[in-house]
Coordinates of C-alpha atoms and ligand atoms in Angstrom, one line a residue:
M176 CA 3.7 2.7 9.3
A177 CA 5.2 0.2 11.0
T178 CA 7.6 -2.3 9.1
E179 CA 8.0 -5.7 9.8
R180 CA 10.9 -7.4 12.2
P181 CA 14.0 -7.2 10.0
L182 CA 15.4 -10.5 8.9
P183 CA 18.4 -11.4 7.2
N184 CA 17.0 -12.6 3.6
L185 CA 19.1 -13.5 1.1
W186 CA 18.5 -11.4 -2.2
H187 CA 18.5 -7.9 0.0
A188 CA 22.3 -9.4 0.4
T189 CA 23.3 -10.5 -2.4
A190 CA 21.9 -8.4 -5.5
P191 CA 23.0 -5.1 -7.4
A192 CA 22.3 -2.0 -5.6
A193 CA 18.9 -0.3 -5.2
P194 CA 19.3 3.1 -7.5
K195 CA 19.1 6.0 -5.9
T196 CA 15.5 7.4 -4.9
G197 CA 14.5 10.2 -2.5
H198 CA 10.9 10.6 -0.2
L199 CA 8.6 12.3 -2.1
T200 CA 9.0 16.0 -0.5
G201 CA 7.2 19.3 -2.1
E202 CA 4.1 19.8 -4.4
I203 CA 4.5 17.7 -8.1
T204 CA 2.1 16.0 -10.1
A205 CA 2.4 13.5 -13.2
D206 CA -0.2 11.1 -16.0
V207 CA -0.3 8.5 -13.7
A208 CA 0.3 8.4 -10.2
I209 CA 1.6 5.1 -8.8
V210 CA 0.9 3.0 -5.1
G211 CA 3.7 0.6 -4.5
G212 CA 6.9 0.1 -5.9
G213 CA 7.4 -4.2 -6.5
F214 CA 6.5 -5.8 -10.1
T215 CA 3.3 -4.4 -11.3
G216 CA 3.8 -1.7 -9.7
L217 CA 7.3 -0.7 -12.2
S218 CA 6.3 -2.6 -14.6
A219 CA 3.6 -0.2 -14.5
A220 CA 5.6 2.3 -15.2
L221 CA 8.2 1.2 -16.8
H222 CA 6.0 0.5 -19.8
L223 CA 4.1 4.7 -19.1
A224 CA 7.1 5.8 -19.8
E225 CA 8.3 4.5 -22.3
M226 CA 5.2 5.2 -24.1
G227 CA 5.5 8.4 -23.1
V228 CA 3.6 8.9 -19.7
K229 CA 4.7 10.9 -17.5
A230 CA 4.9 8.3 -13.8
A231 CA 5.1 8.8 -10.7
V232 CA 5.7 5.8 -8.2
I233 CA 5.2 6.1 -4.5
E234 CA 6.7 3.1 -2.5
A235 CA 6.4 3.3 1.6
Y236 CA 9.8 1.3 2.6
M237 CA 12.0 0.6 -0.4
I238 CA 11.4 -1.2 -4.1
G239 CA 11.5 -4.6 -3.3
Y240 CA 10.0 -4.7 0.1
G241 CA 6.4 -6.6 -0.6
G242 CA 6.8 -10.0 -1.8
S243 CA 8.8 -8.6 -5.1
G244 CA 11.6 -8.4 -2.3
R245 CA 10.8 -11.8 -0.7
N246 CA 10.3 -14.8 -3.1
V247 CA 11.0 -17.7 -4.5
G248 CA 12.5 -16.3 -8.1
L249 CA 10.4 -19.1 -9.7
V250 CA 9.7 -17.4 -13.2
N251 CA 6.1 -19.4 -13.6
A252 CA 4.2 -19.4 -16.6
G253 CA 0.2 -19.7 -16.2
M254 CA -1.5 -19.6 -13.1
W255 CA -0.7 -22.3 -9.5
V256 CA -4.7 -23.1 -10.9
K257 CA -4.7 -25.9 -13.4
P258 CA -5.8 -24.2 -17.0
D259 CA -9.1 -26.5 -17.3
D260 CA -10.2 -25.4 -13.7
L261 CA -9.3 -21.7 -14.3
I262 CA -10.8 -22.6 -17.9
A263 CA -13.9 -23.3 -15.8
T264 CA -14.5 -20.2 -14.0
L265 CA -13.2 -17.8 -16.5
G266 CA -15.5 -19.3 -19.4
V267 CA -13.2 -20.1 -22.7
E268 CA -12.8 -16.5 -24.0
A269 CA -11.9 -14.9 -20.6
G270 CA -9.8 -17.5 -19.7
G271 CA -8.2 -18.8 -22.8
R272 CA -7.1 -15.0 -22.6
L273 CA -5.5 -14.8 -19.3
L274 CA -3.4 -18.4 -19.6
N275 CA -2.3 -17.1 -23.3
E276 CA -0.9 -14.4 -22.1
L277 CA 0.1 -15.6 -18.4
G278 CA 1.4 -18.1 -20.2
D279 CA 4.1 -15.9 -22.6
G280 CA 4.8 -14.2 -19.3
P281 CA 8.0 -15.6 -18.8
S282 CA 9.2 -14.5 -22.5
L283 CA 8.5 -11.3 -21.7
V284 CA 10.2 -11.3 -17.9
Y285 CA 13.6 -12.6 -19.7
D286 CA 13.0 -10.5 -22.7
L287 CA 12.8 -6.8 -20.4
V288 CA 16.0 -8.8 -18.2
A289 CA 17.5 -9.1 -21.4
R290 CA 16.8 -5.1 -22.9
H291 CA 17.4 -4.0 -20.3
G292 CA 20.9 -5.3 -19.5
M293 CA 19.6 -6.6 -16.0
Q294 CA 21.7 -8.4 -13.6
C295 CA 19.6 -10.9 -12.0
E296 CA 20.4 -14.5 -11.9
A297 CA 18.1 -14.9 -15.0
V298 CA 17.7 -18.5 -16.0
R299 CA 15.7 -20.2 -18.3
N300 CA 15.8 -24.3 -18.1
G301 CA 12.7 -24.6 -17.0
T302 CA 11.0 -25.4 -14.0
L303 CA 10.0 -28.6 -12.1
H304 CA 6.9 -29.9 -10.9
M305 CA 7.8 -32.2 -8.2
A306 CA 4.5 -35.4 -7.8
V307 CA 4.3 -36.5 -4.3
G308 CA 2.9 -39.3 -4.3
P309 CA 0.6 -41.9 -6.7
E310 CA -1.8 -38.6 -6.0
G311 CA 1.3 -35.7 -7.0
L312 CA 1.5 -37.9 -10.0
K313 CA -1.8 -37.5 -11.1
E314 CA -1.8 -33.7 -10.3
I315 CA 1.1 -33.2 -12.8
T316 CA -0.2 -35.7 -16.2
E317 CA -3.0 -33.9 -15.7
R318 CA -1.5 -30.9 -15.4
E319 CA 0.4 -31.9 -19.0
A320 CA -2.2 -32.9 -20.5
Q321 CA -4.4 -29.7 -20.5
W322 CA -0.7 -28.1 -20.4
K323 CA -0.4 -30.2 -24.1
K324 CA -3.8 -29.2 -25.6
R325 CA -2.8 -26.0 -25.7
G326 CA 0.6 -27.0 -26.9
A327 CA 2.9 -25.8 -24.1
P328 CA 6.2 -27.3 -23.5
V329 CA 5.8 -28.9 -20.7
E330 CA 6.3 -32.7 -20.0
A331 CA 6.0 -35.4 -16.9
L332 CA 8.7 -36.9 -16.4
P333 CA 9.0 -40.5 -14.3
A334 CA 10.7 -40.8 -10.8
D335 CA 14.0 -41.6 -12.4
K336 CA 14.5 -38.8 -15.0
A337 CA 13.1 -35.9 -11.9
H338 CA 15.8 -37.7 -9.6
A339 CA 18.1 -37.3 -12.1
L340 CA 17.1 -33.3 -12.8
S341 CA 16.4 -32.2 -9.5
G342 CA 19.5 -34.3 -6.9
A343 CA 16.2 -34.6 -4.8
E344 CA 15.3 -38.2 -3.1
G345 CA 11.1 -39.1 -2.6
F346 CA 9.9 -37.8 -5.3
A347 CA 7.0 -39.9 -7.8
G348 CA 7.9 -38.1 -10.8
A349 CA 8.1 -34.0 -11.6
L350 CA 6.1 -31.2 -13.9
L351 CA 8.9 -29.9 -16.3
D352 CA 7.8 -26.7 -17.8
R353 CA 10.7 -25.1 -20.2
R354 CA 8.4 -22.1 -20.4
A355 CA 9.9 -20.9 -16.9
G356 CA 13.0 -19.9 -15.2
T357 CA 14.4 -18.7 -11.7
I358 CA 15.5 -14.9 -11.8
Q359 CA 16.8 -13.0 -8.4
P360 CA 13.7 -11.3 -7.2
L361 CA 15.1 -8.5 -5.6
A362 CA 17.5 -8.0 -8.5
Y363 CA 15.0 -8.4 -11.0
A364 CA 12.3 -5.6 -9.2
R365 CA 15.5 -3.3 -8.7
G366 CA 16.5 -3.7 -12.1
L367 CA 12.6 -2.9 -13.0
A368 CA 13.1 0.5 -11.4
R369 CA 15.9 1.3 -13.2
A370 CA 14.5 0.7 -16.7
A371 CA 12.1 3.2 -15.4
L372 CA 14.3 5.8 -13.5
A373 CA 16.1 5.9 -16.9
A374 CA 12.8 5.7 -19.0
G375 CA 12.0 9.0 -17.2
A376 CA 9.9 7.4 -14.4
E377 CA 10.3 9.0 -11.4
I378 CA 10.6 7.1 -7.7
F379 CA 9.9 7.7 -4.5
T380 CA 11.1 5.3 -1.7
E381 CA 9.6 5.7 1.7
T382 CA 6.8 7.3 0.5
P383 CA 4.0 6.0 1.7
L384 CA -0.2 6.8 1.3
L385 CA -1.7 8.8 3.5
A386 CA -4.4 10.6 2.0
A387 CA -6.6 11.0 -1.4
E388 CA -8.6 14.0 -2.2
R389 CA -10.6 14.6 -5.3
K390 CA -9.9 17.6 -7.1
G391 CA -12.3 17.8 -10.3
D392 CA -11.0 14.9 -12.8
L393 CA -7.7 14.8 -10.8
W394 CA -6.6 13.1 -7.8
K395 CA -4.2 15.0 -5.5
L396 CA -2.5 12.2 -3.0
T397 CA -0.5 13.1 0.4
A398 CA 2.6 10.5 0.6
G399 CA 5.5 11.3 2.4
R400 CA 6.2 15.2 3.6
G401 CA 4.7 15.7 -0.2
S402 CA 2.1 15.6 -3.2
L403 CA 1.2 13.7 -6.0
T404 CA -1.3 14.8 -8.0
A405 CA -2.7 12.8 -11.3
R406 CA -5.0 12.2 -13.6
H407 CA -5.1 8.3 -13.2
V408 CA -3.9 5.5 -9.9
I409 CA -2.6 2.4 -10.4
V410 CA -2.7 0.7 -7.0
A411 CA 0.0 -2.0 -6.7
T412 CA 0.0 -2.8 -3.6
N413 CA -1.5 -6.4 -3.0
A414 CA -1.0 -8.3 -0.3
Y415 CA 1.1 -5.5 1.9
G416 CA -1.5 -2.9 1.0
A417 CA -3.5 -1.8 4.1
L418 CA -6.1 0.4 4.8
V419 CA -5.4 3.9 4.7
D420 CA -7.3 6.2 6.8
N421 CA -10.6 8.2 4.4
V422 CA -9.1 6.4 1.7
P423 CA -12.0 3.8 1.1
W424 CA -10.2 2.5 -2.2
T425 CA -7.7 0.5 0.1
A426 CA -10.5 -1.8 1.9
Q427 CA -9.8 -4.2 -1.2
T428 CA -7.5 -5.0 0.6
Q429 CA -10.0 -6.5 2.9
E430 CA -10.6 -10.0 0.5
L431 CA -6.4 -10.8 1.0
T432 CA -6.3 -14.2 2.8
I433 CA -2.5 -13.4 4.0
L434 CA -0.4 -16.8 3.2
P435 CA 2.7 -16.5 5.3
Y436 CA 5.8 -18.9 2.9
F437 CA 9.6 -19.0 4.7
Q438 CA 12.8 -19.9 3.7
F439 CA 15.8 -20.9 4.8
A440 CA 19.3 -20.2 2.4
T441 CA 22.6 -22.6 3.4
N442 CA 26.1 -21.3 2.8
P443 CA 27.6 -21.7 -0.9
L444 CA 27.4 -25.8 -1.3
P445 CA 31.6 -27.5 -2.5
D446 CA 31.2 -27.5 -6.2
K447 CA 31.2 -31.4 -5.7
I448 CA 27.7 -31.4 -4.3
A449 CA 25.9 -28.6 -5.6
S450 CA 26.9 -29.8 -8.9
R451 CA 24.6 -32.5 -7.9
I452 CA 21.4 -30.8 -6.6
L453 CA 19.3 -29.2 -9.2
P454 CA 22.3 -29.4 -12.0
E455 CA 21.0 -27.9 -15.0
R456 CA 19.4 -25.1 -12.1
Q457 CA 15.5 -25.1 -12.6
G458 CA 13.3 -24.2 -9.6
A459 CA 11.2 -26.8 -8.2
W460 CA 8.3 -26.8 -6.2
D461 CA 5.7 -29.7 -4.6
T462 CA 2.6 -31.0 -5.0
G463 CA 2.8 -31.5 -1.3
L464 CA -1.1 -29.9 0.8
V465 CA 2.0 -28.1 2.8
M466 CA 3.7 -26.4 0.1
T467 CA 7.5 -26.7 0.2
S468 CA 10.2 -25.2 -2.3
F469 CA 13.9 -25.6 -3.6
R470 CA 16.1 -24.2 -5.9
M471 CA 20.1 -23.5 -5.9
D472 CA 21.1 -19.7 -6.2
Q473 CA 24.4 -18.1 -7.9
Q474 CA 26.7 -18.8 -5.6
N475 CA 25.1 -22.5 -5.3
R476 CA 23.3 -21.8 -2.3
L477 CA 21.1 -24.0 -1.7
I478 CA 17.3 -21.8 -0.8
F479 CA 14.6 -23.9 0.7
G480 CA 11.1 -22.8 1.8
S481 CA 7.4 -23.7 3.1
I482 CA 4.6 -22.6 4.4
G483 CA 4.9 -20.6 7.3
R484 CA 5.6 -17.3 9.0
L485 CA 8.9 -17.0 11.2
D486 CA 7.9 -15.4 14.0
A487 CA 9.5 -16.0 17.9
M488 CA 7.0 -19.1 17.8
A489 CA 7.6 -20.8 15.2
A490 CA 10.5 -19.8 14.1
G491 CA 12.4 -22.6 15.8
T492 CA 9.8 -25.6 14.1
H493 CA 10.1 -24.9 10.3
R494 CA 13.7 -23.8 10.6
A495 CA 14.8 -27.8 12.6
F496 CA 11.9 -28.6 9.6
A497 CA 13.7 -27.3 6.8
A498 CA 17.2 -28.9 8.1
R499 CA 15.3 -31.9 8.8
S500 CA 13.8 -31.8 5.2
V501 CA 17.3 -30.7 3.1
R502 CA 19.2 -33.5 4.9
K503 CA 15.9 -36.4 3.8
L504 CA 16.0 -34.7 0.2
F505 CA 19.9 -34.6 -0.4
P506 CA 21.7 -37.7 1.7
Y507 CA 25.1 -36.7 0.5
I508 CA 24.6 -33.0 1.1
G509 CA 26.9 -33.0 4.3
D510 CA 27.4 -30.2 7.0
F511 CA 25.3 -27.3 6.4
R512 CA 24.6 -24.0 7.6
F513 CA 21.5 -21.8 7.3
E514 CA 22.9 -18.0 7.1
Y515 CA 19.9 -16.1 5.6
W516 CA 16.3 -16.4 6.3
W517 CA 12.9 -14.8 5.9
D518 CA 9.3 -14.6 5.1
G519 CA 6.6 -12.6 2.8
R520 CA 3.1 -12.3 2.3
I521 CA 1.6 -14.2 -0.3
G522 CA -2.4 -13.1 -1.5
M523 CA -4.7 -15.1 -1.6
T524 CA -8.4 -14.8 -3.1
T525 CA -11.1 -17.1 -2.8
T526 CA -10.7 -17.8 -6.5
N527 CA -6.8 -18.6 -6.5
L528 CA -7.3 -16.1 -9.2
P529 CA -6.3 -12.5 -10.0
V530 CA -8.8 -9.4 -9.6
M531 CA -9.0 -6.5 -10.9
H532 CA -11.0 -3.7 -9.6
V533 CA -11.5 0.0 -10.9
L534 CA -12.3 1.5 -7.6
A535 CA -13.4 4.8 -7.5
P536 CA -13.3 6.8 -10.8
N537 CA -10.0 6.9 -12.8
V538 CA -8.2 4.2 -10.0
V539 CA -8.1 0.8 -10.8
S540 CA -5.6 -1.6 -9.7
I541 CA -4.8 -6.0 -10.3
S542 CA -3.9 -7.9 -6.5
G543 CA -4.7 -11.2 -5.6
Y544 CA -2.1 -12.9 -7.8
N545 CA -2.0 -16.6 -5.0
G546 CA 1.8 -16.9 -5.2
R547 CA 2.1 -16.2 -8.7
G548 CA 3.7 -12.5 -9.3
I549 CA 7.0 -12.7 -10.7
A550 CA 5.5 -13.2 -15.0
P551 CA 1.6 -11.8 -13.8
G552 CA 3.4 -8.7 -11.3
T553 CA 5.0 -7.8 -15.4
V554 CA 2.2 -8.5 -17.2
F555 CA -0.4 -7.0 -15.6
G556 CA 2.0 -4.9 -15.1
R557 CA 2.4 -3.6 -18.3
A558 CA -1.8 -4.2 -18.6
L559 CA -2.6 -2.1 -16.3
A560 CA -0.6 1.3 -18.1
R561 CA -1.9 0.7 -21.0
Y562 CA -5.3 0.3 -19.6
V563 CA -4.7 4.1 -18.2
T564 CA -3.7 5.7 -21.5
G565 CA -7.2 4.0 -23.4
D566 CA -6.8 0.6 -24.3
I567 CA -9.7 -0.7 -21.7
S568 CA -8.8 -3.8 -23.1
A569 CA -5.7 -4.7 -22.4
I570 CA -6.5 -6.3 -19.1
P571 CA -6.7 -10.2 -19.8
L572 CA -9.2 -9.9 -16.0
T573 CA -12.9 -8.7 -16.0
E574 CA -13.9 -6.0 -13.6
T575 CA -15.2 -7.3 -10.4
P576 CA -16.4 -5.6 -7.9
I577 CA -14.7 -5.8 -3.8
T578 CA -15.7 -8.9 -1.9
P579 CA -14.2 -8.5 1.0
D580 CA -13.5 -11.8 3.0
P581 CA -15.1 -12.2 6.7
W582 CA -13.2 -15.6 7.5
R583 CA -9.7 -14.3 6.1
N584 CA -8.3 -13.5 9.0
L585 CA -9.6 -17.2 10.4
K586 CA -8.1 -18.8 7.4
S587 CA -4.7 -17.3 8.1
A588 CA -4.6 -17.9 10.8
F589 CA -5.5 -21.4 9.9
Y590 CA -2.2 -21.7 7.7
H591 CA -0.3 -20.6 9.8
A592 CA -1.7 -23.0 12.8
G593 CA -1.3 -26.0 9.6
A594 CA 2.2 -24.9 8.9
Q595 CA 3.2 -25.1 12.5
A596 CA 1.7 -28.6 13.5
K597 CA 2.2 -30.1 9.9
H598 CA 6.5 -29.0 10.0
L599 CA 7.1 -30.2 13.9
I600 CA 5.8 -33.8 13.1
D601 CA 7.5 -34.1 9.3
R602 CA 10.7 -36.0 7.8
R603 CA 11.4 -36.7 11.5
F604 CA 10.9 -40.6 10.0
Ligands
FAD914 C1 7.4 -16.0 0.0 C2 7.2 -15.3 -0.9 C3 7.6 -16.1 -1.8 C4 7.2 -16.6 -3.8 N1 7.6 -16.7 -4.2 C5 6.7 -16.4 -6.1 C6 7.5 -17.7 -7.2 O1 8.3 -18.2 -7.0 N2 7.1 -16.9 -8.4 C7 5.8 -15.7 -8.0 O2 5.7 -15.8 -9.0 N3 5.3 -15.2 -7.5 C8 6.2 -15.8 -5.9 N4 5.3 -15.0 -5.0 C9 4.4 -13.9 -5.2 C10 4.9 -13.1 -5.5 O3 6.1 -12.1 -5.1 C11 3.7 -11.6 -5.7 O4 3.1 -12.0 -6.7 C12 4.5 -9.7 -5.9 O5 5.8 -9.5 -5.7 C13 3.8 -9.2 -6.4 O6 4.1 -7.6 -7.0 P1 3.1 -7.3 -6.5 O7 4.2 -6.0 -7.5 O8 1.2 -7.1 -6.8 O9 3.2 -6.5 -5.5 P2 4.3 -6.4 -4.0 O10 5.9 -7.0 -4.3 O11 3.8 -6.7 -2.1 O12 4.2 -5.2 -3.5 C14 3.3 -3.8 -3.3 C15 4.4 -2.5 -2.9 O13 2.9 -1.7 -2.0 C16 3.5 -1.5 -1.1 N5 3.0 0.3 -0.6 C17 1.8 -0.5 0.6 N6 1.2 -0.2 0.9 C18 1.6 1.4 0.4 C19 1.4 2.5 0.9 N7 -0.6 2.9 1.6 N8 1.8 3.3 0.3 C20 2.7 3.3 -0.9 N9 3.7 2.4 -0.9 C21 2.6 0.8 -0.5 C22 4.3 -2.2 -0.4 O14 5.3 -1.6 0.1 C23 4.7 -2.5 -1.5 O15 6.3 -2.9 -1.9 C24 5.7 -15.0 -3.4 C25 5.5 -14.3 -2.1 C26 6.0 -14.1 -1.6 C27 5.3 -13.7 -0.4

């Protein structure tokens, strides 16, 4: 498997070292094999190990190689889809359950962080969904009403309060969600891995799944330079999965449209500037059609992100847009430079909701988090652990067949090109 080109990712520079892991050699067995070492696979491994079940993770590259080591670090409650729309798609009962479990998702994340003493810059002061223009204001007002009727502690703020909490110019308001917060995502993934290992799970890195064979009621997975035999398999490869020869169930990746997303991080800003930007350290993103996000890290770096891939053709456009945006949003910022930049793949589904599949006997997956994977990945990982140990109602999703999306590559190319075109002209005036 070819790795993506290495870009200077801030999270790699500031996360505590990964726990020691090696690649798989020889033949080993486990109760549950987990393919993929991101939030989903690692949460599953941790929860299985805590139940006394022998779990082994095989990860093609390194812990947090995929979305889990590249994301913004917004620990959001719920999905990106508005609560009422989610209910309209899934129904009152199934939708209500998913909303409840994902609404409580940040609590699970922050409890795990505290319980296992993870060093991951965890801050739980809420997130700000910044309203762009009257349309954005309408959107956050609807979101507020929909969450409030479900008892969630959200508050739509007028423009002056949004400005005070964000330090940013030009927004019409913001939705403050007090359930949410921020983390250093790679540090959290490594923290989950460390906790899973301590609880007795095994994790093999640089160990790609290469083949799978059914032997009686077991699965023999050829991976790296060895093999792993287990009764159950959890596929947690999400937007970083690819078709593996002779493993038909990896075809699930054919239904995800890849939305590229990049981030640029500044040098540590002087205290007098850093204290004006997001003074309470909420993480923020906006309602714009081509979304942008901004947050601070613990070293007072400002991290700005938006849709797009930092390939050779587009990187200059996105970098210039990021620099213009930072100056427009925070006109008092003074001199800064970008010290880190990186991108990642977000897995989108046609309904904008995650999907659960039973891919083959005893092979289960959940994927397609549509840009919301920290809390959902942790929640779904725990649910998968419970599911494979016999609690078949543990997953707050209904199983569906794989529906490959023939337009996925076209849609992905459209996102990439559309964002590049918008970033070429946006925020120039
Ligand atoms: C740029 C970006 C910003 C984001 N921002 C946020 C945010 O602020 N908040 C939020 O909640 N979510 C965010 N997300 C989404 C979130 O990061 C993902 O939903 C989440 O990381 C998915 O976790 P996962 O464990 O399911 O998959 P991943 O973390 O992608 O892990 C999948 C793993 O599978 C491995 N793999 C693939 N194929 C094989 C194979 N054949 N054999 C073995 N291993 C294999 C990959 O190497 C990878 O490590 C963002 C995503 C991106 C890309």
